[in-house]
CSV table of C-alpha atoms in Angstrom, one decimal:
chain,number,residue,atom,x,y,z
Q,1,MET,CA,-7.2,-74.0,-75.3
Q,2,TYR,CA,-6.8,-72.6,-71.4
Q,3,GLN,CA,-5.1,-69.3,-71.2
Q,4,THR,CA,-4.4,-67.2,-68.2
Q,5,SER,CA,-1.8,-64.4,-67.9
Q,6,GLU,CA,-1.9,-64.4,-63.7
Q,7,LEU,CA,-0.8,-66.3,-60.7
Q,8,PHE,CA,-2.9,-67.5,-57.9
Q,9,ILE,CA,-2.0,-65.9,-55.1
Q,10,GLY,CA,-4.4,-65.3,-51.7
Q,11,GLY,CA,-7.3,-66.8,-53.4
Q,12,GLU,CA,-6.8,-63.9,-56.2
Q,13,TRP,CA,-5.7,-63.7,-59.8
Q,14,VAL,CA,-2.6,-61.3,-59.6
Q,15,ALA,CA,-0.3,-59.9,-62.3
Q,16,PRO,CA,3.2,-61.8,-62.3
Q,17,GLY,CA,6.3,-60.4,-61.2
Q,18,GLY,CA,8.1,-62.3,-63.8
Q,19,GLY,CA,6.1,-61.4,-66.5
Q,20,LEU,CA,4.6,-63.8,-69.4
Q,21,SER,CA,6.6,-66.5,-70.7
Q,22,PRO,CA,5.9,-68.4,-74.5
Q,23,LEU,CA,5.3,-72.2,-74.3
Q,24,ILE,CA,6.6,-73.6,-76.9
Q,25,SER,CA,4.6,-76.9,-79.3
Q,26,PRO,CA,7.6,-79.7,-78.6
Q,27,HIS,CA,5.6,-81.0,-82.1
Q,28,THR,CA,5.8,-78.1,-84.0
Q,29,GLU,CA,8.1,-76.0,-82.3
Q,30,THR,CA,6.1,-72.9,-82.4
Q,31,ARG,CA,4.4,-70.9,-79.9
Q,32,ILE,CA,1.2,-72.3,-78.9
Q,33,ALA,CA,0.4,-69.9,-75.5
Q,34,THR,CA,1.6,-67.8,-72.9
Q,35,ALA,CA,2.2,-68.3,-69.5
Q,36,PRO,CA,2.7,-66.5,-66.5
Q,37,MET,CA,6.2,-66.7,-64.4
Q,38,ALA,CA,5.9,-65.7,-60.5
Q,39,ASN,CA,9.7,-64.2,-59.6
Q,40,PRO,CA,11.1,-64.0,-55.8
Q,41,ALA,CA,8.5,-61.3,-54.9
Q,42,ASP,CA,5.2,-63.6,-56.0
Q,43,VAL,CA,6.8,-66.6,-53.9
Q,44,ASP,CA,7.2,-64.2,-50.9
Q,45,ARG,CA,3.4,-62.7,-51.6
Q,46,ALA,CA,2.4,-66.6,-51.8
Q,47,VAL,CA,4.1,-68.0,-48.7
Q,48,TRP,CA,2.9,-64.9,-46.5
Q,49,ALA,CA,-1.0,-65.9,-47.9
Q,50,ALA,CA,-0.2,-69.4,-47.2
Q,51,ARG,CA,0.6,-68.6,-44.0
Q,52,ALA,CA,-2.4,-66.2,-43.0
Q,53,ALA,CA,-4.6,-69.2,-44.3
Q,54,PHE,CA,-2.9,-71.5,-42.1
Q,55,ASP,CA,-2.3,-69.0,-38.9
Q,56,THR,CA,-5.0,-67.3,-39.0
Q,57,GLY,CA,-7.7,-69.0,-41.2
Q,58,PRO,CA,-10.5,-71.4,-40.7
Q,59,TRP,CA,-8.7,-74.5,-42.8
Q,60,PRO,CA,-6.7,-75.8,-40.1
Q,61,ARG,CA,-9.4,-75.8,-37.9
Q,62,THR,CA,-11.9,-77.1,-40.1
Q,63,PRO,CA,-13.3,-80.5,-39.2
Q,64,PRO,CA,-12.0,-83.2,-41.5
Q,65,SER,CA,-15.1,-84.2,-42.8
Q,66,GLU,CA,-16.0,-80.6,-44.0
Q,67,ARG,CA,-12.1,-80.4,-45.4
Q,68,LEU,CA,-13.5,-83.7,-47.0
Q,69,GLU,CA,-16.4,-82.3,-48.9
Q,70,VAL,CA,-14.4,-79.7,-50.3
Q,71,VAL,CA,-12.0,-82.4,-52.1
Q,72,ARG,CA,-15.2,-84.2,-52.6
Q,73,ARG,CA,-16.4,-81.0,-55.2
Q,74,LEU,CA,-13.2,-80.8,-56.0
Q,75,ALA,CA,-13.1,-84.2,-57.3
Q,76,ALA,CA,-16.3,-83.7,-59.3
Q,77,LEU,CA,-15.4,-80.5,-60.9
Q,78,TYR,CA,-12.1,-82.3,-62.2
Q,79,LYS,CA,-13.7,-84.7,-63.9
Q,80,GLN,CA,-16.1,-82.6,-65.8
Q,81,ARG,CA,-12.7,-81.0,-67.3
Q,82,ARG,CA,-10.4,-83.6,-67.6
Q,83,GLY,CA,-10.9,-84.0,-71.6
Q,84,GLU,CA,-9.7,-80.0,-71.5
Q,85,MET,CA,-7.1,-80.9,-68.7
Q,86,ALA,CA,-5.8,-83.6,-71.1
Q,87,GLU,CA,-5.3,-81.8,-74.5
Q,88,LEU,CA,-3.7,-79.0,-72.8
Q,89,ILE,CA,-1.3,-81.0,-70.7
Q,90,SER,CA,-0.4,-82.7,-74.6
Q,91,ALA,CA,0.0,-79.7,-76.1
Q,92,GLU,CA,2.4,-78.6,-73.2
Q,93,ILE,CA,4.4,-81.2,-72.9
Q,94,GLY,CA,3.8,-83.1,-75.9
Q,95,ALA,CA,2.6,-86.4,-74.1
Q,96,PRO,CA,0.1,-88.4,-76.8
Q,97,ILE,CA,-3.2,-87.6,-76.4
Q,98,THR,CA,-4.3,-91.2,-75.4
Q,99,PHE,CA,-1.4,-91.4,-73.2
Q,100,ALA,CA,-2.5,-87.8,-71.5
Q,101,GLU,CA,-6.2,-88.6,-71.4
Q,102,GLN,CA,-5.5,-91.9,-69.6
Q,103,ALA,CA,-2.4,-91.0,-67.1
Q,104,GLN,CA,-1.7,-88.0,-67.3
Q,105,VAL,CA,-5.5,-86.9,-66.2
Q,106,GLY,CA,-7.3,-90.3,-66.2
Q,107,VAL,CA,-4.6,-91.6,-63.0
Q,108,ALA,CA,-4.8,-88.0,-61.6
Q,109,SER,CA,-8.4,-88.1,-61.5
Q,110,PHE,CA,-8.7,-91.3,-59.9
Q,111,ALA,CA,-5.8,-90.7,-57.4
Q,112,LEU,CA,-8.1,-87.6,-56.0
Q,113,SER,CA,-10.7,-89.7,-55.6
Q,114,ALA,CA,-8.5,-92.5,-53.7
Q,115,ILE,CA,-6.9,-90.2,-51.7
Q,116,ARG,CA,-10.1,-88.8,-50.1
Q,117,ARG,CA,-11.1,-92.1,-49.7
Q,118,ILE,CA,-8.3,-92.7,-47.5
Q,119,ALA,CA,-8.9,-89.7,-45.7
Q,120,GLU,CA,-12.5,-91.0,-45.1
Q,121,SER,CA,-10.9,-93.7,-42.8
Q,122,TYR,CA,-7.9,-92.2,-41.3
Q,123,GLU,CA,-8.1,-92.2,-37.4
Q,124,TRP,CA,-7.1,-88.1,-36.7
Q,125,VAL,CA,-7.6,-88.6,-33.2
Q,126,GLU,CA,-6.6,-92.3,-30.7
Q,127,HIS,CA,-7.2,-92.5,-27.1
Q,128,ARG,CA,-4.9,-94.8,-24.9
Q,129,PRO,CA,-4.3,-95.5,-21.7
Q,130,GLY,CA,-1.1,-94.1,-20.5
Q,131,PHE,CA,1.5,-96.2,-18.2
Q,132,TYR,CA,1.2,-94.3,-15.3
Q,133,GLY,CA,-2.7,-94.4,-15.0
Q,134,ARG,CA,-3.3,-91.3,-17.2
Q,135,ASP,CA,-5.0,-91.1,-20.3
Q,136,ILE,CA,-3.2,-90.5,-23.5
Q,137,THR,CA,-4.7,-88.9,-26.7
Q,138,VAL,CA,-2.6,-88.8,-29.9
Q,139,ALA,CA,-4.0,-86.6,-32.1
Q,140,LYS,CA,-2.6,-85.7,-35.6
Q,141,ARG,CA,-2.3,-82.0,-36.7
Q,142,PRO,CA,-1.3,-80.6,-40.0
Q,143,VAL,CA,2.1,-79.8,-40.7
Q,144,GLY,CA,1.9,-76.3,-41.9
Q,145,VAL,CA,3.1,-74.7,-44.6
Q,146,ILE,CA,3.4,-76.9,-47.8
Q,147,ALA,CA,6.0,-76.0,-50.9
Q,148,ALA,CA,4.9,-78.7,-53.7
Q,149,VAL,CA,7.6,-78.2,-56.3
Q,150,VAL,CA,6.6,-80.3,-59.3
Q,151,PRO,CA,8.4,-81.4,-62.6
Q,152,TRP,CA,7.4,-81.2,-65.9
Q,153,ASN,CA,6.7,-84.8,-66.9
Q,154,MET,CA,3.0,-85.8,-64.8
Q,155,PRO,CA,2.2,-82.8,-64.1
Q,156,GLN,CA,-1.2,-83.3,-62.8
Q,157,PHE,CA,-0.8,-86.9,-61.1
Q,158,LEU,CA,2.4,-85.5,-59.1
Q,159,MET,CA,0.8,-82.2,-58.0
Q,160,ILE,CA,-2.4,-84.0,-57.0
Q,161,VAL,CA,-0.7,-86.5,-54.7
Q,162,LYS,CA,1.3,-83.8,-53.1
Q,163,THR,CA,-1.3,-81.0,-52.7
Q,164,VAL,CA,-4.8,-83.2,-51.7
Q,165,PRO,CA,-3.2,-84.9,-49.5
Q,166,ALA,CA,-1.9,-81.6,-47.5
Q,167,LEU,CA,-4.8,-79.9,-48.2
Q,168,LEU,CA,-6.9,-83.0,-46.7
Q,169,ALA,CA,-4.4,-82.9,-43.8
Q,170,GLY,CA,-5.7,-79.1,-43.1
Q,171,CYS,CA,-2.0,-77.4,-44.4
Q,172,ALA,CA,-2.1,-74.5,-46.9
Q,173,VAL,CA,0.1,-74.8,-49.9
Q,174,VAL,CA,2.1,-73.0,-52.6
Q,175,LEU,CA,2.5,-75.1,-55.5
Q,176,LYS,CA,5.1,-74.5,-58.1
Q,177,PRO,CA,4.6,-76.1,-61.2
Q,178,ALA,CA,7.4,-76.4,-64.2
Q,179,PRO,CA,8.4,-73.3,-66.9
Q,180,GLU,CA,7.2,-76.3,-69.3
Q,181,SER,CA,3.9,-77.1,-67.8
Q,182,PRO,CA,2.2,-74.1,-65.6
Q,183,LEU,CA,-1.3,-73.8,-67.3
Q,184,ASP,CA,-2.8,-76.9,-66.2
Q,185,ALA,CA,-1.8,-76.5,-62.4
Q,186,LEU,CA,-3.5,-72.9,-63.1
Q,187,LEU,CA,-6.3,-74.4,-64.2
Q,188,PHE,CA,-6.1,-76.8,-61.2
Q,189,ALA,CA,-6.3,-73.7,-59.3
Q,190,GLU,CA,-9.0,-72.4,-60.9
Q,191,LEU,CA,-11.3,-75.5,-60.0
Q,192,ALA,CA,-10.3,-75.5,-56.3
Q,193,ALA,CA,-11.1,-72.1,-56.0
Q,194,GLU,CA,-14.5,-73.1,-57.2
Q,195,ALA,CA,-15.1,-75.7,-55.0
Q,196,GLY,CA,-14.7,-74.1,-51.9
Q,197,LEU,CA,-11.2,-73.7,-50.9
Q,198,PRO,CA,-10.6,-71.0,-48.6
Q,199,ASP,CA,-8.4,-68.2,-49.7
Q,200,GLY,CA,-4.5,-68.6,-49.3
Q,201,VAL,CA,-5.1,-72.4,-48.7
Q,202,LEU,CA,-4.0,-73.3,-52.7
Q,203,ASN,CA,-1.1,-70.9,-54.5
Q,204,VAL,CA,-0.1,-71.2,-57.7
Q,205,ILE,CA,3.3,-69.8,-59.0
Q,206,PRO,CA,4.7,-71.3,-61.8
Q,207,GLY,CA,8.3,-69.9,-61.9
Q,208,ASP,CA,12.2,-71.4,-63.0
Q,209,GLY,CA,15.0,-72.5,-61.0
Q,210,ASP,CA,15.4,-69.3,-58.9
Q,211,VAL,CA,11.1,-69.3,-58.0
Q,212,GLY,CA,12.0,-72.7,-56.6
Q,213,ALA,CA,15.0,-72.2,-54.5
Q,214,ARG,CA,13.7,-69.1,-52.7
Q,215,LEU,CA,10.2,-71.4,-52.1
Q,216,VAL,CA,12.5,-74.0,-50.7
Q,217,GLY,CA,14.7,-71.8,-48.2
Q,218,HIS,CA,11.8,-69.2,-47.1
Q,219,PRO,CA,11.6,-69.3,-43.5
Q,220,GLY,CA,7.9,-68.9,-43.9
Q,221,VAL,CA,7.3,-72.6,-45.4
Q,222,ASP,CA,7.2,-75.5,-43.0
Q,223,LYS,CA,7.6,-78.3,-45.3
Q,224,VAL,CA,8.7,-79.1,-48.5
Q,225,SER,CA,8.1,-82.2,-51.1
Q,226,PHE,CA,9.7,-82.1,-53.7
Q,227,THR,CA,10.1,-84.2,-57.3
Q,228,GLY,CA,13.0,-84.2,-59.7
Q,229,SER,CA,16.1,-84.7,-60.4
Q,230,THR,CA,18.7,-86.1,-58.0
Q,231,ALA,CA,21.0,-83.3,-58.5
Q,232,SER,CA,18.2,-80.8,-57.5
Q,233,GLY,CA,17.2,-83.1,-54.5
Q,234,ARG,CA,20.5,-82.8,-53.5
Q,235,ALA,CA,20.2,-78.7,-53.5
Q,236,VAL,CA,16.3,-78.8,-51.8
Q,237,ALA,CA,17.7,-81.3,-48.7
Q,238,GLN,CA,20.6,-78.9,-47.7
Q,239,ALA,CA,18.1,-75.9,-47.9
Q,240,CYS,CA,16.1,-77.8,-45.7
Q,241,ALA,CA,18.3,-79.0,-43.8
Q,242,ALA,CA,19.7,-75.3,-42.9
Q,243,GLY,CA,16.4,-74.4,-41.5
Q,244,LEU,CA,16.1,-77.9,-40.1
Q,245,LYS,CA,12.5,-78.5,-42.0
Q,246,PRO,CA,11.3,-81.7,-43.1
Q,247,VAL,CA,11.2,-82.6,-46.7
Q,248,SER,CA,9.9,-85.5,-48.6
Q,249,LEU,CA,12.2,-86.1,-52.0
Q,250,GLU,CA,11.0,-88.2,-54.9
Q,251,LEU,CA,14.2,-88.4,-57.5
Q,252,GLY,CA,15.5,-89.9,-59.8
Q,253,GLY,CA,15.8,-93.7,-61.3
Q,254,LYS,CA,17.5,-96.3,-63.5
Q,255,SER,CA,15.3,-99.4,-62.8
Q,256,ALA,CA,16.2,-102.4,-63.6
Q,257,ALA,CA,13.5,-105.4,-65.1
Q,258,VAL,CA,15.1,-108.8,-64.1
Q,259,VAL,CA,13.8,-111.0,-67.0
Q,260,LEU,CA,14.2,-114.8,-65.6
Q,261,ASP,CA,14.6,-117.7,-68.0
Q,262,ASP,CA,10.7,-118.9,-67.9
Q,263,ALA,CA,9.1,-115.8,-68.6
Q,264,ASP,CA,7.6,-115.6,-72.6
Q,265,PRO,CA,9.6,-113.3,-74.5
Q,266,GLU,CA,6.8,-111.3,-76.5
Q,267,ARG,CA,5.4,-110.5,-73.0
Q,268,VAL,CA,8.1,-109.1,-71.5
Q,269,ALA,CA,8.9,-106.8,-74.5
Q,270,GLU,CA,5.1,-105.9,-74.1
Q,271,GLY,CA,5.2,-105.0,-70.5
Q,272,ILE,CA,8.8,-103.5,-70.6
Q,273,CYS,CA,7.9,-101.4,-73.7
Q,274,ARG,CA,4.6,-100.1,-71.6
Q,275,ALA,CA,6.2,-99.4,-68.4
Q,276,SER,CA,9.5,-98.1,-69.9
Q,277,LEU,CA,8.7,-96.0,-73.4
Q,278,ALA,CA,5.2,-94.3,-71.9
Q,279,ASN,CA,5.7,-90.3,-72.0
Q,280,SER,CA,8.7,-91.2,-74.4
Q,281,GLY,CA,10.4,-92.6,-71.8
Q,282,GLN,CA,10.2,-89.5,-69.3
Q,283,VAL,CA,9.2,-91.0,-66.1
Q,284,CYS,CA,11.2,-91.7,-63.1
Q,285,ASN,CA,10.0,-95.2,-62.3
Q,286,ALA,CA,11.0,-96.6,-66.0
Q,287,LEU,CA,12.2,-99.9,-66.6
Q,288,SER,CA,15.5,-98.5,-68.7
Q,289,ARG,CA,18.0,-101.7,-67.9
Q,290,VAL,CA,16.6,-104.7,-69.1
Q,291,LEU,CA,18.5,-107.7,-67.8
Q,292,VAL,CA,18.2,-111.0,-69.2
Q,293,PRO,CA,19.6,-114.6,-69.2
Q,294,ALA,CA,22.7,-115.0,-71.3
Q,295,ASN,CA,21.3,-118.5,-72.7
Q,296,ARG,CA,18.1,-117.1,-74.0
Q,297,ALA,CA,19.7,-113.2,-74.6
Q,298,GLN,CA,18.7,-113.3,-78.3
Q,299,HIS,CA,15.3,-114.3,-78.0
Q,300,TYR,CA,14.2,-111.5,-75.9
Q,301,ILE,CA,16.4,-108.7,-77.9
Q,302,ASP,CA,14.4,-110.1,-81.0
Q,303,ALA,CA,11.2,-109.6,-79.2
Q,304,LEU,CA,12.6,-106.2,-77.8
Q,305,ALA,CA,13.3,-105.0,-81.0
Q,306,SER,CA,10.1,-106.1,-82.9
Q,307,ALA,CA,8.0,-104.1,-80.1
Q,308,LEU,CA,9.9,-101.1,-80.6
Q,309,GLY,CA,10.1,-101.1,-83.9
Q,310,ALA,CA,6.5,-101.4,-84.1
Q,311,LEU,CA,5.6,-98.2,-81.6
Q,312,ALA,CA,4.3,-95.7,-83.8
Q,313,VAL,CA,5.7,-92.0,-83.7
Q,314,GLY,CA,4.5,-88.4,-84.7
Q,315,ASP,CA,2.0,-86.0,-83.6
Q,316,PRO,CA,0.6,-86.2,-80.1
Q,317,ALA,CA,-2.6,-85.0,-81.0
Q,318,ASP,CA,-2.9,-88.2,-83.1
Q,319,ARG,CA,-4.8,-90.5,-81.8
Q,320,GLY,CA,-3.3,-93.5,-83.4
Q,321,THR,CA,0.4,-92.0,-81.7
Q,322,GLU,CA,2.0,-94.1,-79.3
Q,323,ILE,CA,5.1,-92.0,-79.0
Q,324,GLY,CA,5.5,-88.4,-79.1
Q,325,PRO,CA,8.1,-85.8,-78.2
Q,326,LEU,CA,10.0,-85.0,-76.0
Q,327,VAL,CA,9.5,-81.7,-73.5
Q,328,ALA,CA,12.0,-79.6,-75.0
Q,329,GLN,CA,15.1,-79.5,-77.7
Q,330,ARG,CA,17.7,-79.7,-74.7
Q,331,GLN,CA,16.3,-82.9,-73.6
Q,332,GLN,CA,16.5,-83.9,-77.1
Q,333,HIS,CA,20.0,-83.0,-77.4
Q,334,ARG,CA,20.7,-84.7,-74.0
Q,335,VAL,CA,19.3,-88.0,-75.0
Q,336,ARG,CA,21.0,-87.9,-78.6
Q,337,ASP,CA,24.1,-87.5,-76.9
Q,338,TYR,CA,23.4,-90.6,-74.4
Q,339,ILE,CA,22.8,-92.4,-78.0
Q,340,GLU,CA,26.1,-91.6,-79.3
Q,341,ASP,CA,28.0,-92.3,-76.1
Q,342,GLY,CA,26.7,-95.8,-76.3
Q,343,GLN,CA,28.0,-96.3,-79.8
Q,344,ARG,CA,31.1,-95.0,-78.8
Q,345,ARG,CA,31.4,-96.9,-75.9
Q,346,GLY,CA,30.7,-100.3,-78.1
Q,347,ALA,CA,27.5,-101.1,-77.1
Q,348,LYS,CA,25.4,-102.3,-80.0
Q,349,LEU,CA,22.8,-100.4,-81.9
Q,350,VAL,CA,19.7,-103.1,-82.6
Q,351,VAL,CA,17.1,-100.7,-83.5
Q,352,GLY,CA,16.3,-96.9,-83.5
Q,353,GLY,CA,19.5,-93.9,-83.3
Q,354,ALA,CA,19.9,-90.7,-82.9
Q,355,GLU,CA,18.2,-89.5,-85.8
Q,356,LEU,CA,14.9,-87.6,-86.3
Q,357,PRO,CA,12.4,-90.8,-87.0
Q,358,GLU,CA,11.5,-91.7,-90.3
Q,359,GLY,CA,8.8,-89.0,-91.6
Q,360,ILE,CA,9.5,-86.6,-89.1
Q,361,ASP,CA,11.5,-83.4,-90.1
Q,362,ARG,CA,10.5,-81.3,-86.9
Q,363,GLY,CA,10.0,-81.4,-83.4
Q,364,TRP,CA,11.5,-82.4,-80.6
Q,365,TYR,CA,11.2,-86.3,-81.2
Q,366,VAL,CA,14.2,-89.5,-80.5
Q,367,ARG,CA,13.6,-92.7,-82.3
Q,368,PRO,CA,12.6,-95.2,-79.6
Q,369,THR,CA,16.0,-97.1,-79.2
Q,370,LEU,CA,17.3,-100.4,-77.8
Q,371,PHE,CA,21.1,-101.3,-77.2
Q,372,SER,CA,22.5,-104.3,-76.4
Q,373,ASP,CA,26.1,-105.7,-75.5
Q,374,VAL,CA,25.6,-103.3,-72.7
Q,375,ASP,CA,27.9,-103.2,-69.9
Q,376,ASN,CA,27.0,-101.9,-66.6
Q,377,ASP,CA,29.7,-99.8,-66.6
Q,378,MET,CA,28.9,-97.7,-69.5
Q,379,ARG,CA,27.1,-94.4,-68.6
Q,380,ILE,CA,23.9,-95.8,-70.6
Q,381,ALA,CA,23.6,-98.0,-68.3
Q,382,ARG,CA,24.4,-96.1,-65.2
Q,383,GLU,CA,22.7,-92.5,-65.8
Q,384,GLU,CA,19.3,-91.7,-66.2
Q,385,ILE,CA,18.7,-90.9,-69.7
Q,386,PHE,CA,14.8,-89.9,-69.2
Q,387,GLY,CA,14.1,-90.3,-73.0
Q,388,PRO,CA,12.9,-93.6,-75.1
Q,389,VAL,CA,16.2,-95.7,-74.9
Q,390,LEU,CA,16.5,-99.2,-73.4
Q,391,THR,CA,19.6,-101.1,-72.4
Q,392,VAL,CA,20.1,-105.0,-72.5
Q,393,LEU,CA,22.4,-106.5,-70.3
Q,394,THR,CA,23.0,-110.4,-69.6
Q,395,TYR,CA,23.5,-112.4,-66.6
Q,396,THR,CA,24.5,-116.1,-66.3
Q,397,ASP,CA,22.4,-116.9,-62.8
Q,398,GLU,CA,20.1,-115.2,-60.5
Q,399,ASP,CA,22.6,-113.9,-58.1
Q,400,GLU,CA,24.4,-112.0,-61.0
Q,401,ALA,CA,20.9,-110.5,-61.9
Q,402,VAL,CA,20.5,-109.3,-58.6
Q,403,ALA,CA,23.8,-108.2,-58.3
Q,404,ILE,CA,23.5,-106.1,-61.4
Q,405,ALA,CA,20.3,-104.7,-60.7
Q,406,GLU,CA,21.7,-103.6,-56.9
Q,407,ASP,CA,24.9,-101.9,-58.8
Q,408,SER,CA,23.3,-98.8,-59.1
Q,409,GLU,CA,23.1,-95.5,-57.4
Q,410,TYR,CA,18.9,-95.4,-57.4
Q,411,GLY,CA,16.9,-97.3,-56.0
Q,412,LEU,CA,13.2,-96.1,-56.8
Q,413,ALA,CA,11.8,-98.9,-58.7
Q,414,GLY,CA,12.2,-102.5,-60.4
Q,415,ALA,CA,10.4,-105.4,-61.8
Q,416,VAL,CA,11.0,-109.2,-62.6
Q,417,PHE,CA,9.3,-110.9,-65.1
Q,418,THR,CA,8.7,-114.7,-64.6
Q,419,ASP,CA,6.2,-117.7,-64.8
Q,420,ASP,CA,7.1,-118.7,-61.1
Q,421,ILE,CA,5.3,-115.7,-58.4
Q,422,ASP,CA,7.4,-117.6,-55.8
Q,423,ARG,CA,11.0,-116.8,-57.9
Q,424,GLY,CA,9.5,-113.3,-58.6
Q,425,LEU,CA,8.5,-112.7,-54.7
Q,426,ALA,CA,12.3,-114.1,-53.9
Q,427,VAL,CA,14.0,-112.1,-56.4
Q,428,ALA,CA,11.8,-109.0,-54.9
Q,429,ALA,CA,12.9,-109.5,-51.6
Q,430,ARG,CA,16.5,-108.9,-52.8
Q,431,VAL,CA,16.6,-106.0,-54.8
Q,432,ARG,CA,16.7,-102.8,-52.7
Q,433,THR,CA,14.3,-100.6,-54.3
Q,434,GLY,CA,11.4,-98.2,-52.8
Q,435,SER,CA,8.9,-99.9,-55.2
Q,436,PHE,CA,8.7,-103.2,-57.3
Q,437,GLY,CA,6.7,-105.0,-59.6
Q,438,ILE,CA,6.0,-108.6,-60.3
Q,439,ASN,CA,5.3,-109.2,-64.8
Q,440,GLU,CA,4.9,-105.2,-65.2
Q,441,GLY,CA,6.5,-102.2,-64.7
Q,442,TYR,CA,5.6,-100.8,-61.2
Q,443,ILE,CA,2.3,-99.0,-61.3
Q,444,MET,CA,1.5,-95.8,-59.1
Q,445,ASP,CA,-1.2,-97.4,-57.2
Q,446,PRO,CA,-3.0,-94.5,-54.9
Q,447,PHE,CA,-3.3,-96.7,-52.5
Q,448,ALA,CA,0.1,-98.3,-52.1
Q,449,PRO,CA,3.2,-95.7,-50.5
Q,450,TYR,CA,5.6,-95.0,-53.3
Q,451,GLY,CA,9.1,-93.4,-53.2
Q,452,GLY,CA,12.6,-94.6,-53.5
Q,453,VAL,CA,15.8,-95.5,-51.0
Q,454,LYS,CA,19.3,-94.5,-52.1
Q,455,THR,CA,19.9,-91.3,-54.2
Q,456,SER,CA,16.0,-92.1,-55.6
Q,457,GLY,CA,15.3,-89.9,-52.4
Q,458,TYR,CA,13.0,-90.6,-49.4
Q,459,GLY,CA,9.7,-90.3,-47.7
Q,460,ARG,CA,6.9,-91.5,-49.4
Q,461,GLU,CA,3.6,-90.3,-51.1
Q,462,LEU,CA,0.3,-92.2,-51.7
Q,463,GLY,CA,-1.4,-94.8,-49.5
Q,464,LYS,CA,-2.2,-93.2,-45.6
Q,465,GLU,CA,1.7,-93.2,-45.8
Q,466,GLY,CA,1.5,-90.1,-48.2
Q,467,LEU,CA,-1.3,-88.4,-45.9
Q,468,ASP,CA,1.2,-89.4,-42.6
Q,469,GLY,CA,3.7,-87.1,-44.1
Q,470,TYR,CA,1.8,-84.0,-44.1
Q,471,LEU,CA,0.7,-84.4,-40.3
Q,472,VAL,CA,2.6,-84.3,-36.8
Q,473,THR,CA,1.8,-86.1,-33.8
Q,474,GLN,CA,0.8,-84.5,-30.8
Q,475,SER,CA,0.7,-86.7,-27.4
Q,476,ILE,CA,-2.1,-85.1,-24.6
Q,477,SER,CA,-1.8,-87.0,-21.0
Q,478,ARG,CA,-4.3,-86.4,-18.7
Q,479,ALA,CA,-4.2,-86.8,-14.8
Q,480,ALA,CA,-6.4,-88.7,-13.9
Q,481,GLN,CA,-7.3,-86.4,-10.9
Q,482,PRO,CA,-7.2,-82.9,-11.1
Q,483,VAL,CA,-4.4,-81.4,-9.1
Q,484,ARG,CA,-5.4,-79.5,-6.5
Q,485,THR,CA,-4.2,-76.4,-4.9
Q,486,THR,CA,-4.2,-74.7,-1.7
């Protein structure tokens, strides 16, 4: 397994001020590696290295075509190390190896290439005629030094959708991966250096919440891009407001799947399980609230129960595993608490429960769990659980279904399942979310902008809009004739 004991700052591998921290396997609960951890002094070093690279280095002044060539080399190197990267992420966070290959790394690799394609056709400079006869030039300039804070659940994908657009825009980046998934980010730094990225343009400093707080509030940072919980996002927004620096926030979700009465139960169950239980339910856009018509509720509950009961739970290194452990013991305890709370409040436990899955005696596992007879006021229906737990709620007509879907502080994603696409589009138009899927959980397509509304955050990643977020617009006007002096 890839191993390093150093941080990547200013183009060099340096000793970590925070020392080395053990990495514990979510599957075996034993130490599998050690990883370097930054301290506040390392944050300062990384930010000032990025500051120097942006203020006086070549990268922001390099033509976009040359920046694209560096990213093209990076994409090629990334493809060569995909297998190693997938095994590393599977070991770090317990993701099943097939999911790590296909989504954690495969989708990340595709996103890297897709973002490069978006940049190839991007209009960096536009010329317009001005109202007063002047010539107007509208130029896109890099924002500056970016603090990119990435969580542990989809580390490579989220890292790439932040760092690669920023690099293509001409920014310098300080990347803080989570302490649960530090090594894959440091491997990425190694690939970026090999691709020819200038010193200081990318800096990688794994660390805890104190390191993150120091980074987002640092006066040398020009913009923050943060993915994490809504509670943490509020603190980040406040820190950025104090410095009047822009911030993009991709935060929590409690997404609803609206199942219309013409949808096939088996197809619904298949689609919801795929969209909601991947990565053991540790995905922010999981369809964790399933809204079904009351007059057909049991058909959908039975199909979901059958699908959840058939999922293979076990060793993430086993290619037959579909559900692995949760990332940490604290996460296991959190999810179990929600399951027990749902039972106390009167929800019906259809499958699953708080006990370890059958045949498993160690590791941070939770049984795939389905609740019915759920009221939308229950905690299991309102709060983000971040585990393999689904709740079924019933409705009497489409108006009530939309009202229940909307009755949430979150607005990250959602979906509708129906045989009638026009009905699906009509429902999508009525549910206030940043993203929506029809007959599938919302798929994060690199060509489509992604982000939330309400307490799910603001700003967009991916698509052309994701590149826009790392650029500022400068308007330049020129008089038709130079001003004469006497």
